[in-house]
Amino acid sequence: MAPRGETRERVLRTAAELFQRQGYHGTGLNQVLAESGAPKGSLYFHFPDGKEQLASESVALGGREVGDSLAQAVIGAPDGRSGVAAMGEYFAAGLLESDFTKGCPVATVALESAAESEPIRTACDAVYGEWQEGIALALRHWGVPEDRVDPLAATVLSSLQGAVMLARVQKDVTVIRTVTAQLGDLIDQATR
C-alpha cells in the first residue's frame, strides 16, 4: 500500500497532466483514478471537495512548476529581449514535446471553468499573479522604469498566453517567436 502522501501526490500530478491536455470538462474523475492507479475511495479522502478542489490544487501545482521554470529561463538573460525569448522558448518546447497536446496548465482550465467556479478562478488568478510578479521583477532587473513595469508585465504575460494558445491551435510555434520579438521591442523602447 502506498503511503498516504504518495497517493495524493500521484492523483494530483495525474490530474494536472490531464487538465492541461483535456481541460476541466474533458477530464473525468474515473480517468484520473485509472491513470494514477489510485484506489477509488482515495479521491474523496484526499480531495473531499471533489473535482473542483482537485482542479484548483492541480492548477496551483502546475502553475508553481511553470513559474519556477520561467524563472530559471530568465535568470541568465542579460536583457529583456533575450529574457522574453527564453520564456517563449520554454512554452514552445512544451508544445513541441507534447505534439501540441499540452498547452498552459492554467489557461486550459481557466478558459472553461474560471467563470463558473470561484475556487478555480482564485487558483488561476493566484498563479497568474505570481507569474506577473516574476515578470515585473525581471523587467526591473533589465532596467525598465518603475512606472512602466506593471503595465509591461501584464502585456508580456497576456501576450505570451495568447501566443501559446494560437501556437497550440495552429500547431506551429512561429507565433510565439513573433510575439516574443515584438515584446523584446517594447522592452527595448521602455529602457531607452
mmCIF file of C-alpha atoms in Angstrom:
data_model
loop_
_atom_site.group_PDB
_atom_site.id
_atom_site.type_symbol
_atom_site.label_atom_id
_atom_site.label_comp_id
_atom_site.label_asym_id
_atom_site.label_seq_id
_atom_site.Cartn_x
_atom_site.Cartn_y
_atom_site.Cartn_z
ATOM 1 C CA MET A 1 0.000 0.000 0.000
ATOM 2 C CA ALA A 2 1.328 3.425 -0.963
ATOM 3 C CA PRO A 3 1.930 5.965 1.798
ATOM 4 C CA ARG A 4 -0.902 8.480 2.209
ATOM 5 C CA GLY A 5 1.009 11.464 0.809
ATOM 6 C CA GLU A 6 2.314 9.467 -2.144
ATOM 7 C CA THR A 7 -1.167 8.522 -3.347
ATOM 8 C CA ARG A 8 -2.388 12.101 -3.002
ATOM 9 C CA GLU A 9 0.614 13.419 -4.946
ATOM 10 C CA ARG A 10 0.161 10.820 -7.700
ATOM 11 C CA VAL A 11 -3.528 11.688 -8.098
ATOM 12 C CA LEU A 12 -2.744 15.412 -8.108
ATOM 13 C CA ARG A 13 0.017 15.102 -10.719
ATOM 14 C CA THR A 14 -2.091 12.848 -12.930
ATOM 15 C CA ALA A 15 -5.000 15.277 -12.714
ATOM 16 C CA ALA A 16 -2.725 18.232 -13.517
ATOM 17 C CA GLU A 17 -1.486 16.460 -16.638
ATOM 18 C CA LEU A 18 -4.998 15.546 -17.762
ATOM 19 C CA PHE A 19 -6.471 19.002 -17.078
ATOM 20 C CA GLN A 20 -3.608 20.561 -19.028
ATOM 21 C CA ARG A 21 -4.253 18.311 -22.033
ATOM 22 C CA GLN A 22 -8.028 17.897 -21.927
ATOM 23 C CA GLY A 23 -9.367 20.754 -19.820
ATOM 24 C CA TYR A 24 -11.661 20.590 -16.826
ATOM 25 C CA HIS A 25 -14.786 19.287 -18.526
ATOM 26 C CA GLY A 26 -12.870 16.831 -20.692
ATOM 27 C CA THR A 27 -11.299 15.127 -17.692
ATOM 28 C CA GLY A 28 -13.305 12.646 -15.675
ATOM 29 C CA LEU A 29 -12.553 11.526 -12.151
ATOM 30 C CA ASN A 30 -12.618 7.868 -13.183
ATOM 31 C CA GLN A 31 -9.906 8.632 -15.743
ATOM 32 C CA VAL A 32 -7.799 10.384 -13.085
ATOM 33 C CA LEU A 33 -8.121 7.372 -10.798
ATOM 34 C CA ALA A 34 -7.400 4.866 -13.564
ATOM 35 C CA GLU A 35 -4.332 6.694 -14.864
ATOM 36 C CA SER A 36 -2.956 7.401 -11.389
ATOM 37 C CA GLY A 37 -3.523 3.836 -10.235
ATOM 38 C CA ALA A 38 -5.156 5.144 -7.078
ATOM 39 C CA PRO A 39 -7.908 3.253 -5.262
ATOM 40 C CA LYS A 40 -11.405 4.582 -5.917
ATOM 41 C CA GLY A 41 -12.046 5.729 -2.361
ATOM 42 C CA SER A 42 -8.842 7.729 -2.228
ATOM 43 C CA LEU A 43 -10.113 10.599 -4.352
ATOM 44 C CA TYR A 44 -12.665 11.936 -1.891
ATOM 45 C CA PHE A 45 -10.436 11.013 1.039
ATOM 46 C CA HIS A 46 -7.664 13.291 -0.289
ATOM 47 C CA PHE A 47 -9.924 15.795 -2.066
ATOM 48 C CA PRO A 48 -13.153 15.981 -0.048
ATOM 49 C CA ASP A 49 -14.498 18.837 -2.191
ATOM 50 C CA GLY A 50 -14.166 16.652 -5.284
ATOM 51 C CA LYS A 51 -13.191 17.614 -8.792
ATOM 52 C CA GLU A 52 -13.270 21.358 -8.122
ATOM 53 C CA GLN A 53 -10.694 21.024 -5.323
ATOM 54 C CA LEU A 54 -8.612 18.658 -7.416
ATOM 55 C CA ALA A 55 -8.602 21.147 -10.316
ATOM 56 C CA SER A 56 -7.759 24.099 -8.070
ATOM 57 C CA GLU A 57 -4.846 22.279 -6.495
ATOM 58 C CA SER A 58 -3.705 20.961 -9.886
ATOM 59 C CA VAL A 59 -3.648 24.490 -11.309
ATOM 60 C CA ALA A 60 -1.636 25.670 -8.301
ATOM 61 C CA LEU A 61 0.852 22.800 -8.676
ATOM 62 C CA GLY A 62 1.261 23.231 -12.434
ATOM 63 C CA GLY A 63 1.480 26.985 -12.030
ATOM 64 C CA ARG A 64 4.252 26.763 -9.445
ATOM 65 C CA GLU A 65 6.229 24.390 -11.624
ATOM 66 C CA VAL A 66 5.868 26.563 -14.729
ATOM 67 C CA GLY A 67 6.687 29.670 -12.683
ATOM 68 C CA ASP A 68 9.870 28.036 -11.414
ATOM 69 C CA SER A 69 10.822 27.011 -14.953
ATOM 70 C CA LEU A 70 10.153 30.503 -16.302
ATOM 71 C CA ALA A 71 12.290 31.993 -13.542
ATOM 72 C CA GLN A 72 15.119 29.631 -14.468
ATOM 73 C CA ALA A 73 14.707 30.568 -18.137
ATOM 74 C CA VAL A 74 15.178 34.281 -17.458
ATOM 75 C CA ILE A 75 17.782 34.167 -14.666
ATOM 76 C CA GLY A 76 20.696 34.173 -17.053
ATOM 77 C CA ALA A 77 19.153 36.559 -19.574
ATOM 78 C CA PRO A 78 21.238 39.703 -19.879
ATOM 79 C CA ASP A 79 18.364 41.798 -21.181
ATOM 80 C CA GLY A 80 14.620 41.838 -21.716
ATOM 81 C CA ARG A 81 14.747 40.727 -25.328
ATOM 82 C CA SER A 82 16.611 37.530 -24.519
ATOM 83 C CA GLY A 83 14.545 37.048 -21.365
ATOM 84 C CA VAL A 84 11.162 37.076 -23.091
ATOM 85 C CA ALA A 85 12.629 34.937 -25.875
ATOM 86 C CA ALA A 86 13.668 32.390 -23.221
ATOM 87 C CA MET A 87 10.155 32.399 -21.748
ATOM 88 C CA GLY A 88 8.678 31.891 -25.196
ATOM 89 C CA GLU A 89 11.082 29.059 -25.947
ATOM 90 C CA TYR A 90 10.086 27.358 -22.706
ATOM 91 C CA PHE A 91 6.441 27.302 -23.829
ATOM 92 C CA ALA A 92 7.369 26.403 -27.428
ATOM 93 C CA ALA A 93 9.427 23.437 -26.237
ATOM 94 C CA GLY A 94 6.499 22.149 -24.156
ATOM 95 C CA LEU A 95 4.162 22.372 -27.120
ATOM 96 C CA LEU A 96 6.605 20.655 -29.462
ATOM 97 C CA GLU A 97 7.451 17.896 -26.955
ATOM 98 C CA SER A 98 3.765 17.114 -26.459
ATOM 99 C CA ASP A 99 2.955 17.349 -30.177
ATOM 100 C CA PHE A 100 0.731 20.316 -29.261
ATOM 101 C CA THR A 101 -1.463 18.267 -26.921
ATOM 102 C CA LYS A 102 -0.451 20.201 -23.787
ATOM 103 C CA GLY A 103 -0.999 23.917 -23.522
ATOM 104 C CA CYS A 104 -0.628 26.130 -20.494
ATOM 105 C CA PRO A 105 -1.592 24.326 -17.254
ATOM 106 C CA VAL A 106 -3.564 27.370 -16.155
ATOM 107 C CA ALA A 107 -5.188 28.657 -19.344
ATOM 108 C CA THR A 108 -6.702 25.331 -20.345
ATOM 109 C CA VAL A 109 -8.670 25.161 -17.104
ATOM 110 C CA ALA A 110 -9.223 28.921 -16.715
ATOM 111 C CA LEU A 111 -10.859 29.370 -20.098
ATOM 112 C CA GLU A 112 -13.613 26.890 -19.427
ATOM 113 C CA SER A 113 -14.065 26.930 -15.653
ATOM 114 C CA ALA A 114 -12.986 30.175 -14.001
ATOM 115 C CA ALA A 115 -16.320 31.877 -14.646
ATOM 116 C CA GLU A 116 -18.319 29.073 -13.033
ATOM 117 C CA SER A 117 -16.088 28.127 -10.104
ATOM 118 C CA GLU A 118 -14.744 30.612 -7.576
ATOM 119 C CA PRO A 119 -12.089 28.197 -6.189
ATOM 120 C CA ILE A 120 -10.770 27.526 -9.696
ATOM 121 C CA ARG A 121 -10.871 31.232 -10.597
ATOM 122 C CA THR A 122 -8.989 32.060 -7.403
ATOM 123 C CA ALA A 123 -6.336 29.417 -8.096
ATOM 124 C CA CYS A 124 -5.859 30.652 -11.681
ATOM 125 C CA ASP A 125 -5.709 34.271 -10.530
ATOM 126 C CA ALA A 126 -3.091 33.439 -7.893
ATOM 127 C CA VAL A 127 -0.861 31.662 -10.410
ATOM 128 C CA TYR A 128 -1.150 34.424 -12.990
ATOM 129 C CA GLY A 129 -0.437 36.962 -10.246
ATOM 130 C CA GLU A 130 2.748 35.111 -9.266
ATOM 131 C CA TRP A 131 3.881 34.883 -12.884
ATOM 132 C CA GLN A 132 3.198 38.573 -13.436
ATOM 133 C CA GLU A 133 5.154 39.478 -10.289
ATOM 134 C CA GLY A 134 8.065 37.386 -11.547
ATOM 135 C CA ILE A 135 7.977 39.129 -14.918
ATOM 136 C CA ALA A 136 7.820 42.523 -13.178
ATOM 137 C CA LEU A 137 10.868 41.607 -11.101
ATOM 138 C CA ALA A 138 12.764 40.652 -14.258
ATOM 139 C CA LEU A 139 11.719 43.869 -16.012
ATOM 140 C CA ARG A 140 13.058 45.916 -13.092
ATOM 141 C CA HIS A 141 16.312 43.986 -13.298
ATOM 142 C CA TRP A 142 16.536 44.760 -17.023
ATOM 143 C CA GLY A 143 16.171 48.481 -16.360
ATOM 144 C CA VAL A 144 12.528 49.153 -17.169
ATOM 145 C CA PRO A 145 11.418 52.315 -15.326
ATOM 146 C CA GLU A 146 9.143 51.637 -12.349
ATOM 147 C CA ASP A 147 6.124 53.419 -13.846
ATOM 148 C CA ARG A 148 6.265 51.093 -16.868
ATOM 149 C CA VAL A 149 6.948 47.820 -15.039
ATOM 150 C CA ASP A 150 3.421 46.700 -14.083
ATOM 151 C CA PRO A 151 1.713 47.584 -17.390
ATOM 152 C CA LEU A 152 4.535 45.950 -19.344
ATOM 153 C CA ALA A 153 4.468 42.847 -17.145
ATOM 154 C CA ALA A 154 0.735 42.485 -17.850
ATOM 155 C CA THR A 155 1.396 42.928 -21.565
ATOM 156 C CA VAL A 156 4.158 40.305 -21.563
ATOM 157 C CA LEU A 157 2.062 37.764 -19.668
ATOM 158 C CA SER A 158 -1.113 38.224 -21.697
ATOM 159 C CA SER A 159 0.808 38.253 -24.985
ATOM 160 C CA LEU A 160 2.654 35.048 -24.127
ATOM 161 C CA GLN A 161 -0.563 33.347 -23.060
ATOM 162 C CA GLY A 162 -2.274 34.356 -26.290
ATOM 163 C CA ALA A 163 0.707 33.221 -28.339
ATOM 164 C CA VAL A 164 0.726 29.827 -26.628
ATOM 165 C CA MET A 165 -2.969 29.400 -27.376
ATOM 166 C CA LEU A 166 -2.535 30.372 -31.037
ATOM 167 C CA ALA A 167 0.509 28.118 -31.398
ATOM 168 C CA ARG A 168 -1.425 25.177 -29.987
ATOM 169 C CA VAL A 169 -4.338 25.767 -32.357
ATOM 170 C CA GLN A 170 -2.082 26.367 -35.367
ATOM 171 C CA LYS A 171 0.298 23.532 -34.399
ATOM 172 C CA ASP A 172 3.177 25.900 -35.090
ATOM 173 C CA VAL A 173 5.347 27.756 -32.588
ATOM 174 C CA THR A 174 6.262 30.544 -35.015
ATOM 175 C CA VAL A 175 3.671 32.846 -33.445
ATOM 176 C CA ILE A 176 5.411 32.525 -30.067
ATOM 177 C CA ARG A 177 8.696 33.658 -31.581
ATOM 178 C CA THR A 178 6.999 36.507 -33.432
ATOM 179 C CA VAL A 179 5.275 37.715 -30.263
ATOM 180 C CA THR A 180 8.414 37.487 -28.131
ATOM 181 C CA ALA A 181 10.338 39.510 -30.733
ATOM 182 C CA GLN A 182 7.661 42.211 -30.549
ATOM 183 C CA LEU A 183 7.766 42.122 -26.758
ATOM 184 C CA GLY A 184 11.523 42.488 -26.937
ATOM 185 C CA ASP A 185 10.995 45.676 -28.987
ATOM 186 C CA LEU A 186 8.619 47.017 -26.329
ATOM 187 C CA ILE A 187 11.092 46.324 -23.569
ATOM 188 C CA ASP A 188 13.926 47.914 -25.555
ATOM 189 C CA GLN A 189 11.774 51.029 -26.048
ATOM 190 C CA ALA A 190 10.943 51.169 -22.349
ATOM 191 C CA THR A 191 14.597 51.044 -21.331
ATOM 192 C CA ARG A 192 15.787 53.824 -23.655
#
